[in-house]
GROMACS .gro file of C-alpha atoms in nm:
model
  478
    1UNK     CA    1  -2.152  -5.777   3.905
    2UNK     CA    2  -1.878  -5.697   3.644
    3UNK     CA    3  -1.741  -5.655   3.284
    4UNK     CA    4  -1.721  -6.149   3.275
    5UNK     CA    5  -2.094  -6.190   3.294
    6UNK     CA    6  -2.151  -6.585   3.356
    7UNK     CA    7  -2.430  -6.629   3.009
    8UNK     CA    8  -2.079  -6.346   2.839
    9UNK     CA    9  -1.805  -6.722   3.023
   10UNK     CA   10  -2.106  -6.892   2.879
   11UNK     CA   11  -2.085  -6.852   2.478
   12UNK     CA   12  -1.731  -6.940   2.524
   13UNK     CA   13  -1.773  -7.227   2.602
   14UNK     CA   14  -1.910  -7.343   2.240
   15UNK     CA   15  -1.664  -7.227   2.055
   16UNK     CA   16  -1.347  -7.477   2.070
   17UNK     CA   17  -1.040  -7.456   1.869
   18UNK     CA   18  -1.053  -7.682   1.510
   19UNK     CA   19  -0.724  -7.825   1.368
   20UNK     CA   20  -0.678  -7.767   1.014
   21UNK     CA   21  -0.508  -7.952   0.716
   22UNK     CA   22  -0.485  -7.721   0.439
   23UNK     CA   23  -0.559  -7.365   0.477
   24UNK     CA   24  -0.567  -7.301   0.172
   25UNK     CA   25  -0.784  -7.515  -0.019
   26UNK     CA   26  -1.086  -7.332   0.224
   27UNK     CA   27  -1.172  -7.001   0.005
   28UNK     CA   28  -1.118  -6.651   0.164
   29UNK     CA   29  -1.539  -6.635   0.417
   30UNK     CA   30  -1.402  -6.998   0.489
   31UNK     CA   31  -1.095  -6.893   0.644
   32UNK     CA   32  -1.229  -6.504   0.770
   33UNK     CA   33  -1.496  -6.776   1.041
   34UNK     CA   34  -1.203  -6.939   1.071
   35UNK     CA   35  -1.015  -6.687   1.219
   36UNK     CA   36  -1.325  -6.543   1.368
   37UNK     CA   37  -1.302  -6.955   1.576
   38UNK     CA   38  -0.937  -6.976   1.631
   39UNK     CA   39  -0.946  -6.679   1.867
   40UNK     CA   40  -1.309  -6.608   2.026
   41UNK     CA   41  -1.172  -6.898   2.406
   42UNK     CA   42  -0.859  -6.689   2.459
   43UNK     CA   43  -0.928  -6.622   2.791
   44UNK     CA   44  -0.981  -7.037   2.903
   45UNK     CA   45  -0.572  -6.968   2.788
   46UNK     CA   46  -0.529  -6.736   3.108
   47UNK     CA   47  -0.387  -6.913   3.402
   48UNK     CA   48  -0.576  -7.006   3.692
   49UNK     CA   49  -0.466  -6.656   3.890
   50UNK     CA   50  -0.572  -6.402   3.608
   51UNK     CA   51  -0.960  -6.620   3.587
   52UNK     CA   52  -0.973  -6.556   3.951
   53UNK     CA   53  -0.878  -6.280   3.947
   54UNK     CA   54  -1.153  -6.245   3.686
   55UNK     CA   55  -1.419  -6.387   3.846
   56UNK     CA   56  -1.392  -6.213   4.168
   57UNK     CA   57  -1.658  -5.944   4.033
   58UNK     CA   58  -1.860  -6.154   3.998
   59UNK     CA   59  -2.179  -6.286   4.282
   60UNK     CA   60  -2.016  -6.635   4.413
   61UNK     CA   61  -2.292  -6.893   4.323
   62UNK     CA   62  -2.247  -6.752   3.929
   63UNK     CA   63  -1.873  -6.835   4.090
   64UNK     CA   64  -2.004  -7.126   4.122
   65UNK     CA   65  -2.134  -7.195   3.824
   66UNK     CA   66  -1.896  -7.198   3.637
   67UNK     CA   67  -1.669  -7.519   3.673
   68UNK     CA   68  -2.004  -7.655   3.452
   69UNK     CA   69  -1.872  -7.446   3.153
   70UNK     CA   70  -1.636  -7.700   3.112
   71UNK     CA   71  -1.360  -7.948   3.235
   72UNK     CA   72  -1.130  -7.667   3.235
   73UNK     CA   73  -1.325  -7.425   3.467
   74UNK     CA   74  -1.422  -7.744   3.675
   75UNK     CA   75  -1.167  -7.569   3.912
   76UNK     CA   76  -1.132  -7.227   3.838
   77UNK     CA   77  -1.312  -7.148   4.133
   78UNK     CA   78  -1.223  -7.257   4.441
   79UNK     CA   79  -0.911  -7.031   4.380
   80UNK     CA   80  -1.102  -6.635   4.375
   81UNK     CA   81  -0.952  -6.530   4.719
   82UNK     CA   82  -1.383  -6.325   4.764
   83UNK     CA   83  -1.679  -6.463   4.860
   84UNK     CA   84  -1.987  -6.324   4.980
   85UNK     CA   85  -2.327  -6.483   5.087
   86UNK     CA   86  -2.601  -6.358   5.110
   87UNK     CA   87  -2.914  -6.581   5.151
   88UNK     CA   88  -3.189  -6.334   5.095
   89UNK     CA   89  -3.102  -6.406   4.719
   90UNK     CA   90  -3.141  -6.834   4.779
   91UNK     CA   91  -3.412  -6.956   4.554
   92UNK     CA   92  -3.764  -7.019   4.738
   93UNK     CA   93  -4.020  -7.318   4.597
   94UNK     CA   94  -4.373  -7.289   4.795
   95UNK     CA   95  -4.306  -7.608   4.931
   96UNK     CA   96  -3.997  -7.500   5.129
   97UNK     CA   97  -4.024  -7.408   5.505
   98UNK     CA   98  -3.830  -7.167   5.608
   99UNK     CA   99  -3.611  -7.355   5.864
  100UNK     CA  100  -3.542  -7.591   5.589
  101UNK     CA  101  -3.508  -7.354   5.348
  102UNK     CA  102  -3.225  -7.147   5.616
  103UNK     CA  103  -3.037  -7.507   5.617
  104UNK     CA  104  -3.097  -7.595   5.337
  105UNK     CA  105  -2.931  -7.216   5.253
  106UNK     CA  106  -2.620  -7.304   5.531
  107UNK     CA  107  -2.567  -7.645   5.399
  108UNK     CA  108  -2.406  -7.494   5.028
  109UNK     CA  109  -2.206  -7.192   5.189
  110UNK     CA  110  -2.034  -7.444   5.420
  111UNK     CA  111  -2.017  -7.739   5.117
  112UNK     CA  112  -1.911  -7.401   4.899
  113UNK     CA  113  -1.553  -7.303   5.232
  114UNK     CA  114  -1.524  -7.637   5.258
  115UNK     CA  115  -1.459  -7.703   4.929
  116UNK     CA  116  -1.293  -7.386   4.843
  117UNK     CA  117  -0.871  -7.469   4.814
  118UNK     CA  118  -0.725  -7.177   4.854
  119UNK     CA  119  -0.624  -6.857   5.144
  120UNK     CA  120  -0.917  -6.563   5.131
  121UNK     CA  121  -0.832  -6.255   5.054
  122UNK     CA  122  -1.235  -6.176   5.222
  123UNK     CA  123  -1.559  -6.340   5.245
  124UNK     CA  124  -1.833  -6.219   5.357
  125UNK     CA  125  -2.148  -6.340   5.501
  126UNK     CA  126  -2.543  -6.232   5.519
  127UNK     CA  127  -2.764  -6.458   5.719
  128UNK     CA  128  -2.992  -6.558   5.859
  129UNK     CA  129  -3.157  -6.556   6.250
  130UNK     CA  130  -3.152  -6.975   6.254
  131UNK     CA  131  -2.705  -7.005   6.251
  132UNK     CA  132  -2.716  -6.848   6.528
  133UNK     CA  133  -2.897  -7.067   6.711
  134UNK     CA  134  -2.796  -7.407   6.595
  135UNK     CA  135  -2.388  -7.383   6.606
  136UNK     CA  136  -2.350  -7.308   6.224
  137UNK     CA  137  -2.279  -6.948   6.235
  138UNK     CA  138  -1.943  -7.103   6.463
  139UNK     CA  139  -1.861  -7.386   6.215
  140UNK     CA  140  -1.877  -7.120   5.971
  141UNK     CA  141  -1.636  -6.869   6.155
  142UNK     CA  142  -1.446  -7.092   6.227
  143UNK     CA  143  -1.350  -7.261   5.900
  144UNK     CA  144  -1.329  -6.942   5.793
  145UNK     CA  145  -1.035  -6.838   6.025
  146UNK     CA  146  -0.859  -7.196   6.119
  147UNK     CA  147  -0.857  -7.276   5.744
  148UNK     CA  148  -0.890  -7.012   5.549
  149UNK     CA  149  -0.695  -6.780   5.695
  150UNK     CA  150  -0.921  -6.452   5.528
  151UNK     CA  151  -0.809  -6.211   5.625
  152UNK     CA  152  -1.093  -5.967   5.587
  153UNK     CA  153  -1.462  -6.073   5.783
  154UNK     CA  154  -1.807  -5.923   5.750
  155UNK     CA  155  -2.054  -6.111   5.966
  156UNK     CA  156  -2.445  -5.967   5.946
  157UNK     CA  157  -2.795  -6.117   6.056
  158UNK     CA  158  -3.002  -6.044   5.789
  159UNK     CA  159  -3.298  -6.077   6.067
  160UNK     CA  160  -3.223  -5.933   6.388
  161UNK     CA  161  -3.529  -5.866   6.612
  162UNK     CA  162  -3.521  -5.725   6.936
  163UNK     CA  163  -3.257  -5.712   7.134
  164UNK     CA  164  -3.153  -5.980   7.331
  165UNK     CA  165  -3.268  -6.274   7.129
  166UNK     CA  166  -2.932  -6.302   6.865
  167UNK     CA  167  -2.660  -6.389   7.039
  168UNK     CA  168  -2.331  -6.375   6.909
  169UNK     CA  169  -2.108  -6.729   6.971
  170UNK     CA  170  -1.915  -6.673   7.252
  171UNK     CA  171  -1.623  -6.890   7.180
  172UNK     CA  172  -1.289  -6.796   7.358
  173UNK     CA  173  -1.055  -6.627   7.092
  174UNK     CA  174  -1.263  -6.705   6.800
  175UNK     CA  175  -1.141  -6.359   6.646
  176UNK     CA  176  -0.710  -6.427   6.733
  177UNK     CA  177  -0.589  -6.594   6.443
  178UNK     CA  178  -0.307  -6.380   6.277
  179UNK     CA  179  -0.425  -6.359   5.955
  180UNK     CA  180  -0.709  -6.200   6.043
  181UNK     CA  181  -0.742  -5.834   5.993
  182UNK     CA  182  -1.128  -5.660   5.923
  183UNK     CA  183  -1.368  -5.766   6.137
  184UNK     CA  184  -1.762  -5.657   6.058
  185UNK     CA  185  -2.046  -5.736   6.279
  186UNK     CA  186  -2.385  -5.627   6.236
  187UNK     CA  187  -2.726  -5.609   6.491
  188UNK     CA  188  -2.613  -5.920   6.659
  189UNK     CA  189  -2.584  -5.890   7.109
  190UNK     CA  190  -2.268  -5.940   7.233
  191UNK     CA  191  -2.282  -6.059   7.588
  192UNK     CA  192  -1.939  -6.140   7.663
  193UNK     CA  193  -1.634  -6.025   7.506
  194UNK     CA  194  -1.469  -6.389   7.486
  195UNK     CA  195  -1.414  -6.429   7.079
  196UNK     CA  196  -1.209  -6.095   7.136
  197UNK     CA  197  -0.943  -6.195   7.392
  198UNK     CA  198  -0.611  -6.242   7.306
  199UNK     CA  199  -0.741  -6.044   6.954
  200UNK     CA  200  -0.387  -5.842   6.897
  201UNK     CA  201  -0.419  -5.939   6.474
  202UNK     CA  202  -0.726  -5.710   6.412
  203UNK     CA  203  -0.620  -5.361   6.245
  204UNK     CA  204  -0.994  -5.337   6.124
  205UNK     CA  205  -1.331  -5.334   6.382
  206UNK     CA  206  -1.684  -5.290   6.286
  207UNK     CA  207  -1.890  -5.356   6.520
  208UNK     CA  208  -2.230  -5.183   6.362
  209UNK     CA  209  -2.625  -5.198   6.554
  210UNK     CA  210  -2.436  -5.385   6.849
  211UNK     CA  211  -2.653  -5.475   7.154
  212UNK     CA  212  -2.379  -5.514   7.431
  213UNK     CA  213  -2.335  -5.386   7.778
  214UNK     CA  214  -2.055  -5.074   7.854
  215UNK     CA  215  -1.880  -5.283   8.019
  216UNK     CA  216  -1.801  -5.540   7.793
  217UNK     CA  217  -1.706  -5.320   7.554
  218UNK     CA  218  -1.431  -5.197   7.704
  219UNK     CA  219  -1.304  -5.514   7.746
  220UNK     CA  220  -1.302  -5.573   7.378
  221UNK     CA  221  -1.141  -5.274   7.314
  222UNK     CA  222  -0.906  -5.355   7.569
  223UNK     CA  223  -0.802  -5.679   7.391
  224UNK     CA  224  -0.726  -5.507   7.025
  225UNK     CA  225  -0.413  -5.285   7.153
  226UNK     CA  226  -0.314  -5.358   6.704
  227UNK     CA  227  -0.637  -5.178   6.556
  228UNK     CA  228  -0.611  -4.875   6.383
  229UNK     CA  229  -0.961  -4.820   6.296
  230UNK     CA  230  -1.226  -4.901   6.486
  231UNK     CA  231  -1.612  -4.860   6.445
  232UNK     CA  232  -1.863  -4.838   6.705
  233UNK     CA  233  -2.285  -4.752   6.642
  234UNK     CA  234  -2.366  -4.957   6.948
  235UNK     CA  235  -2.656  -4.952   7.139
  236UNK     CA  236  -2.670  -4.984   7.560
  237UNK     CA  237  -2.803  -5.330   7.774
  238UNK     CA  238  -2.701  -5.198   8.101
  239UNK     CA  239  -2.722  -4.806   8.286
  240UNK     CA  240  -2.521  -4.578   8.222
  241UNK     CA  241  -2.171  -4.590   8.192
  242UNK     CA  242  -1.822  -4.499   8.050
  243UNK     CA  243  -1.731  -4.661   7.805
  244UNK     CA  244  -1.324  -4.606   7.776
  245UNK     CA  245  -1.119  -4.636   7.474
  246UNK     CA  246  -0.717  -4.602   7.508
  247UNK     CA  247  -0.512  -4.732   7.178
  248UNK     CA  248  -0.145  -4.633   7.137
  249UNK     CA  249  -0.208  -4.756   6.741
  250UNK     CA  250  -0.584  -4.597   6.644
  251UNK     CA  251  -0.577  -4.343   6.333
  252UNK     CA  252  -0.912  -4.368   6.290
  253UNK     CA  253  -1.236  -4.331   6.555
  254UNK     CA  254  -1.634  -4.301   6.561
  255UNK     CA  255  -1.859  -4.386   6.802
  256UNK     CA  256  -2.256  -4.425   6.740
  257UNK     CA  257  -2.453  -4.402   7.085
  258UNK     CA  258  -2.520  -4.244   7.343
  259UNK     CA  259  -2.680  -4.263   7.744
  260UNK     CA  260  -2.380  -4.375   7.877
  261UNK     CA  261  -2.158  -4.117   8.170
  262UNK     CA  262  -1.875  -4.023   8.018
  263UNK     CA  263  -1.662  -4.100   7.713
  264UNK     CA  264  -1.231  -4.097   7.756
  265UNK     CA  265  -1.067  -4.074   7.422
  266UNK     CA  266  -0.679  -4.200   7.457
  267UNK     CA  267  -0.565  -4.278   7.151
  268UNK     CA  268  -0.229  -4.062   7.040
  269UNK     CA  269  -0.155  -4.110   6.712
  270UNK     CA  270  -0.594  -4.050   6.600
  271UNK     CA  271  -0.608  -3.767   6.350
  272UNK     CA  272  -0.997  -3.906   6.269
  273UNK     CA  273  -1.282  -3.953   6.503
  274UNK     CA  274  -1.673  -3.935   6.409
  275UNK     CA  275  -1.921  -3.870   6.656
  276UNK     CA  276  -2.297  -3.939   6.704
  277UNK     CA  277  -2.377  -3.894   7.056
  278UNK     CA  278  -2.731  -3.819   7.153
  279UNK     CA  279  -2.656  -3.540   7.392
  280UNK     CA  280  -3.048  -3.518   7.654
  281UNK     CA  281  -3.103  -3.366   7.970
  282UNK     CA  282  -2.813  -3.613   8.124
  283UNK     CA  283  -2.476  -3.511   8.157
  284UNK     CA  284  -2.275  -3.674   7.929
  285UNK     CA  285  -1.864  -3.604   7.926
  286UNK     CA  286  -1.675  -3.635   7.634
  287UNK     CA  287  -1.300  -3.599   7.729
  288UNK     CA  288  -1.080  -3.764   7.457
  289UNK     CA  289  -0.736  -3.771   7.485
  290UNK     CA  290  -0.532  -3.732   7.079
  291UNK     CA  291  -0.351  -3.419   7.035
  292UNK     CA  292  -0.293  -3.481   6.646
  293UNK     CA  293  -0.649  -3.416   6.628
  294UNK     CA  294  -0.523  -3.048   6.666
  295UNK     CA  295  -0.919  -2.862   6.752
  296UNK     CA  296  -1.079  -2.900   7.041
  297UNK     CA  297  -1.422  -2.948   7.068
  298UNK     CA  298  -1.684  -2.886   7.352
  299UNK     CA  299  -1.952  -3.164   7.416
  300UNK     CA  300  -2.279  -3.058   7.667
  301UNK     CA  301  -2.606  -3.160   7.739
  302UNK     CA  302  -2.922  -3.084   7.561
  303UNK     CA  303  -2.707  -3.024   7.215
  304UNK     CA  304  -2.992  -3.229   7.087
  305UNK     CA  305  -2.825  -3.548   6.834
  306UNK     CA  306  -2.438  -3.429   6.688
  307UNK     CA  307  -2.302  -3.580   6.452
  308UNK     CA  308  -1.977  -3.419   6.365
  309UNK     CA  309  -1.617  -3.498   6.236
  310UNK     CA  310  -1.288  -3.346   6.374
  311UNK     CA  311  -1.039  -3.428   6.075
  312UNK     CA  312  -0.671  -3.400   6.034
  313UNK     CA  313  -0.539  -3.551   5.686
  314UNK     CA  314  -0.187  -3.609   5.758
  315UNK     CA  315   0.032  -3.817   5.423
  316UNK     CA  316   0.345  -3.861   5.530
  317UNK     CA  317   0.576  -4.044   5.300
  318UNK     CA  318   0.721  -4.264   5.474
  319UNK     CA  319   0.409  -4.470   5.672
  320UNK     CA  320   0.367  -4.743   5.436
  321UNK     CA  321  -0.065  -4.694   5.486
  322UNK     CA  322  -0.225  -4.457   5.619
  323UNK     CA  323  -0.568  -4.692   5.693
  324UNK     CA  324  -0.734  -4.427   5.790
  325UNK     CA  325  -0.756  -4.279   5.505
  326UNK     CA  326  -0.777  -4.484   5.334
  327UNK     CA  327  -1.094  -4.620   5.546
  328UNK     CA  328  -1.255  -4.352   5.501
  329UNK     CA  329  -1.332  -4.251   5.099
  330UNK     CA  330  -1.394  -4.684   5.112
  331UNK     CA  331  -1.794  -4.758   5.106
  332UNK     CA  332  -1.716  -4.917   5.448
  333UNK     CA  333  -1.747  -4.539   5.596
  334UNK     CA  334  -2.118  -4.451   5.588
  335UNK     CA  335  -2.155  -4.296   5.937
  336UNK     CA  336  -1.967  -3.967   5.772
  337UNK     CA  337  -2.191  -3.864   5.496
  338UNK     CA  338  -2.478  -3.779   5.700
  339UNK     CA  339  -2.296  -3.568   5.947
  340UNK     CA  340  -2.421  -3.228   5.923
  341UNK     CA  341  -2.015  -3.121   6.136
  342UNK     CA  342  -1.667  -3.152   5.927
  343UNK     CA  343  -1.386  -2.983   6.070
  344UNK     CA  344  -1.022  -3.085   5.877
  345UNK     CA  345  -0.708  -2.976   5.983
  346UNK     CA  346  -0.528  -3.042   5.591
  347UNK     CA  347  -0.201  -2.813   5.475
  348UNK     CA  348  -0.350  -2.678   5.088
  349UNK     CA  349   0.077  -2.809   4.920
  350UNK     CA  350   0.099  -3.073   5.005
  351UNK     CA  351  -0.111  -3.249   4.701
  352UNK     CA  352  -0.184  -3.575   4.883
  353UNK     CA  353  -0.363  -3.406   5.163
  354UNK     CA  354  -0.536  -3.116   4.960
  355UNK     CA  355  -0.658  -3.535   4.697
  356UNK     CA  356  -0.724  -3.723   5.042
  357UNK     CA  357  -0.909  -3.302   5.131
  358UNK     CA  358  -1.152  -3.370   4.823
  359UNK     CA  359  -1.214  -3.785   4.806
  360UNK     CA  360  -1.378  -3.655   5.155
  361UNK     CA  361  -1.553  -3.314   5.006
  362UNK     CA  362  -1.650  -3.597   4.719
  363UNK     CA  363  -1.862  -3.834   4.945
  364UNK     CA  364  -1.933  -3.560   5.231
  365UNK     CA  365  -2.299  -3.428   5.000
  366UNK     CA  366  -2.585  -3.344   5.027
  367UNK     CA  367  -2.660  -3.023   5.314
  368UNK     CA  368  -2.521  -2.913   5.606
  369UNK     CA  369  -2.428  -2.689   5.877
  370UNK     CA  370  -2.094  -2.600   5.974
  371UNK     CA  371  -1.769  -2.678   5.777
  372UNK     CA  372  -1.443  -2.530   5.947
  373UNK     CA  373  -1.170  -2.606   5.791
  374UNK     CA  374  -0.767  -2.502   5.988
  375UNK     CA  375  -0.512  -2.460   5.726
  376UNK     CA  376  -0.164  -2.602   5.849
  377UNK     CA  377   0.194  -2.401   5.844
  378UNK     CA  378   0.407  -2.567   5.553
  379UNK     CA  379   0.654  -2.559   5.816
  380UNK     CA  380   0.463  -2.796   6.033
  381UNK     CA  381   0.343  -3.042   5.827
  382UNK     CA  382   0.545  -3.038   5.563
  383UNK     CA  383   0.787  -3.411   5.562
  384UNK     CA  384   1.092  -3.533   5.353
  385UNK     CA  385   0.914  -3.716   4.995
  386UNK     CA  386   0.570  -3.568   5.061
  387UNK     CA  387   0.525  -3.354   4.683
  388UNK     CA  388   0.322  -3.027   4.688
  389UNK     CA  389   0.179  -2.893   4.389
  390UNK     CA  390   0.339  -2.767   4.079
  391UNK     CA  391   0.274  -2.730   3.730
  392UNK     CA  392  -0.015  -2.681   3.571
  393UNK     CA  393  -0.145  -2.850   3.904
  394UNK     CA  394  -0.061  -2.519   4.092
  395UNK     CA  395  -0.321  -2.322   3.787
  396UNK     CA  396  -0.622  -2.623   3.853
  397UNK     CA  397  -0.518  -2.670   4.171
  398UNK     CA  398  -0.901  -2.516   4.324
  399UNK     CA  399  -1.103  -2.725   3.981
  400UNK     CA  400  -0.964  -3.057   4.148
  401UNK     CA  401  -1.033  -3.004   4.460
  402UNK     CA  402  -1.406  -2.908   4.388
  403UNK     CA  403  -1.397  -3.174   4.124
  404UNK     CA  404  -1.808  -3.314   4.168
  405UNK     CA  405  -1.835  -3.217   4.486
  406UNK     CA  406  -2.161  -3.182   4.562
  407UNK     CA  407  -2.255  -2.955   4.864
  408UNK     CA  408  -2.394  -2.685   5.059
  409UNK     CA  409  -2.317  -2.551   5.345
  410UNK     CA  410  -2.516  -2.308   5.629
  411UNK     CA  411  -2.216  -2.154   5.789
  412UNK     CA  412  -1.805  -2.156   5.735
  413UNK     CA  413  -1.480  -2.035   5.984
  414UNK     CA  414  -1.185  -2.065   5.857
  415UNK     CA  415  -0.903  -2.147   6.156
  416UNK     CA  416  -0.511  -1.993   6.008
  417UNK     CA  417  -0.647  -1.844   5.739
  418UNK     CA  418  -0.347  -1.619   5.541
  419UNK     CA  419  -0.463  -1.401   5.296
  420UNK     CA  420  -0.110  -1.382   5.154
  421UNK     CA  421  -0.150  -1.780   5.087
  422UNK     CA  422  -0.307  -1.794   4.757
  423UNK     CA  423  -0.437  -2.160   4.780
  424UNK     CA  424  -0.619  -2.033   5.083
  425UNK     CA  425  -0.733  -1.701   4.885
  426UNK     CA  426  -0.880  -1.915   4.615
  427UNK     CA  427  -1.046  -2.164   4.847
  428UNK     CA  428  -1.267  -1.816   5.044
  429UNK     CA  429  -1.291  -1.751   4.699
  430UNK     CA  430  -1.456  -2.015   4.595
  431UNK     CA  431  -1.714  -2.047   4.911
  432UNK     CA  432  -1.793  -1.698   4.894
  433UNK     CA  433  -1.868  -1.641   4.458
  434UNK     CA  434  -2.014  -1.971   4.385
  435UNK     CA  435  -2.246  -2.034   4.656
  436UNK     CA  436  -2.067  -2.267   4.829
  437UNK     CA  437  -2.215  -2.132   5.219
  438UNK     CA  438  -2.573  -1.993   5.188
  439UNK     CA  439  -2.565  -1.785   5.555
  440UNK     CA  440  -2.213  -1.697   5.714
  441UNK     CA  441  -1.761  -1.738   5.607
  442UNK     CA  442  -1.620  -1.590   5.936
  443UNK     CA  443  -1.219  -1.565   5.994
  444UNK     CA  444  -1.027  -1.647   6.317
  445UNK     CA  445  -0.854  -1.342   6.372
  446UNK     CA  446  -0.974  -1.279   6.802
  447UNK     CA  447  -0.721  -1.440   6.884
  448UNK     CA  448  -0.321  -1.404   6.663
  449UNK     CA  449  -0.014  -1.182   6.608
  450UNK     CA  450  -0.184  -0.834   6.548
  451UNK     CA  451   0.042  -0.816   6.259
  452UNK     CA  452  -0.193  -1.126   6.136
  453UNK     CA  453  -0.514  -1.013   6.265
  454UNK     CA  454  -0.406  -0.693   5.992
  455UNK     CA  455  -0.349  -0.912   5.695
  456UNK     CA  456  -0.584  -1.098   5.750
  457UNK     CA  457  -0.774  -0.825   5.759
  458UNK     CA  458  -0.692  -0.679   5.427
  459UNK     CA  459  -0.740  -1.035   5.236
  460UNK     CA  460  -1.148  -1.025   5.378
  461UNK     CA  461  -1.221  -0.678   5.250
  462UNK     CA  462  -1.068  -0.880   4.959
  463UNK     CA  463  -1.320  -1.147   5.014
  464UNK     CA  464  -1.520  -0.890   5.054
  465UNK     CA  465  -1.552  -0.704   4.722
  466UNK     CA  466  -1.574  -1.048   4.523
  467UNK     CA  467  -2.030  -1.148   4.383
  468UNK     CA  468  -2.194  -1.286   4.647
  469UNK     CA  469  -2.372  -1.650   4.511
  470UNK     CA  470  -2.561  -1.572   4.778
  471UNK     CA  471  -2.680  -1.257   4.833
  472UNK     CA  472  -2.701  -1.290   5.190
  473UNK     CA  473  -2.418  -1.408   5.250
  474UNK     CA  474  -2.275  -1.279   5.560
  475UNK     CA  475  -1.819  -1.226   5.594
  476UNK     CA  476  -1.708  -1.114   5.929
  477UNK     CA  477  -1.447  -1.247   6.238
  478UNK     CA  478  -1.448  -1.429   6.572
   0.00000   0.00000   0.00000
């Protein structure tokens, strides 16, 4: 899992610093050999907190094994900030009955958690279905929240059976510990919202492949008013209903579902909205109040599966954290990478926003349907403390923007395109000449002032003269 493997650490066990009485009496070769012996065990001299950080990149099962290296290492593992357990990787003997094996591994996990000494930054447990029924899962949650003060908790049910037989612990307020900030649940039946009562502590919640009722989920969301990131991939146990998401702190929202009558979103600070929905013959109204998004999208019946994300890139120096933006480029945000449509609003004069756009485009690789880009006016997005492009970055910013970006898209639409803005012109040029756009690239002129329209048309005329990466590329207006 990292550069410091268990086999490497074991090598240090056998090289102890020897006590010398007369270095002068040794030959040159012997002195050289002793110098090597003297320096090889430096790692054991490091402070515990440094060793714990080194061990944190290793699998927990290997981390615990370091306790046998020497007396020095006996308790170091108990201070690692992260624990990760995967019951699939536990050794199975021919004599093990599946239930007995699962119980034995679960007992070991409980013992490791109990023996750990410090508060945890994060813990991941991938467990068997048996722990959903015998109370062990709830025991782990209580240990990790109440005793270990875990900040980020991920629970994954490896052996999820048919819907309705993967119950989640029902204890009220089990996730309400003030230190718990991030929670990821995968492959459970959520039959009641009571585990989430008074969860003012949660800032990131990911419910992945969860079976529940719409009203239950509505109550869960309402019980977590401090959320900044909410990721939902849910299946419904009941008939069609209205999914309601009202949150004044939400920055990122992803919804993947089907068969609801209505989706209502009220999130005034929302910058990122991702939707994966099957629009069938039945009507589903999607009503969004999120003025920060800048894009408005119309959804209706008979669209089939819609996979789209709208992203208003906003990086303000006054904000201590941008959890939505940070989460979006994390491996946990794997929901939008397969989306066929992406709409972004960006200030190309702000290098931080350009870099954030690049990170998203790197992840959004493959063959796509549509890319829509709205260029924000400098006066709108420029805030005190924000950085602008200059110097070498000014000259190479286009190359930096598309560094490691590998996607092609059928159609591109550009909003508020300014022909006099060199950076916007450079982006359009790159799309045309590098073959990134396969069918058409269009520029908004239908609802802009006459002067802006003339400037845009003049710039587009120049773009039409560039060599095309795709000969059949259509360049026009909408």
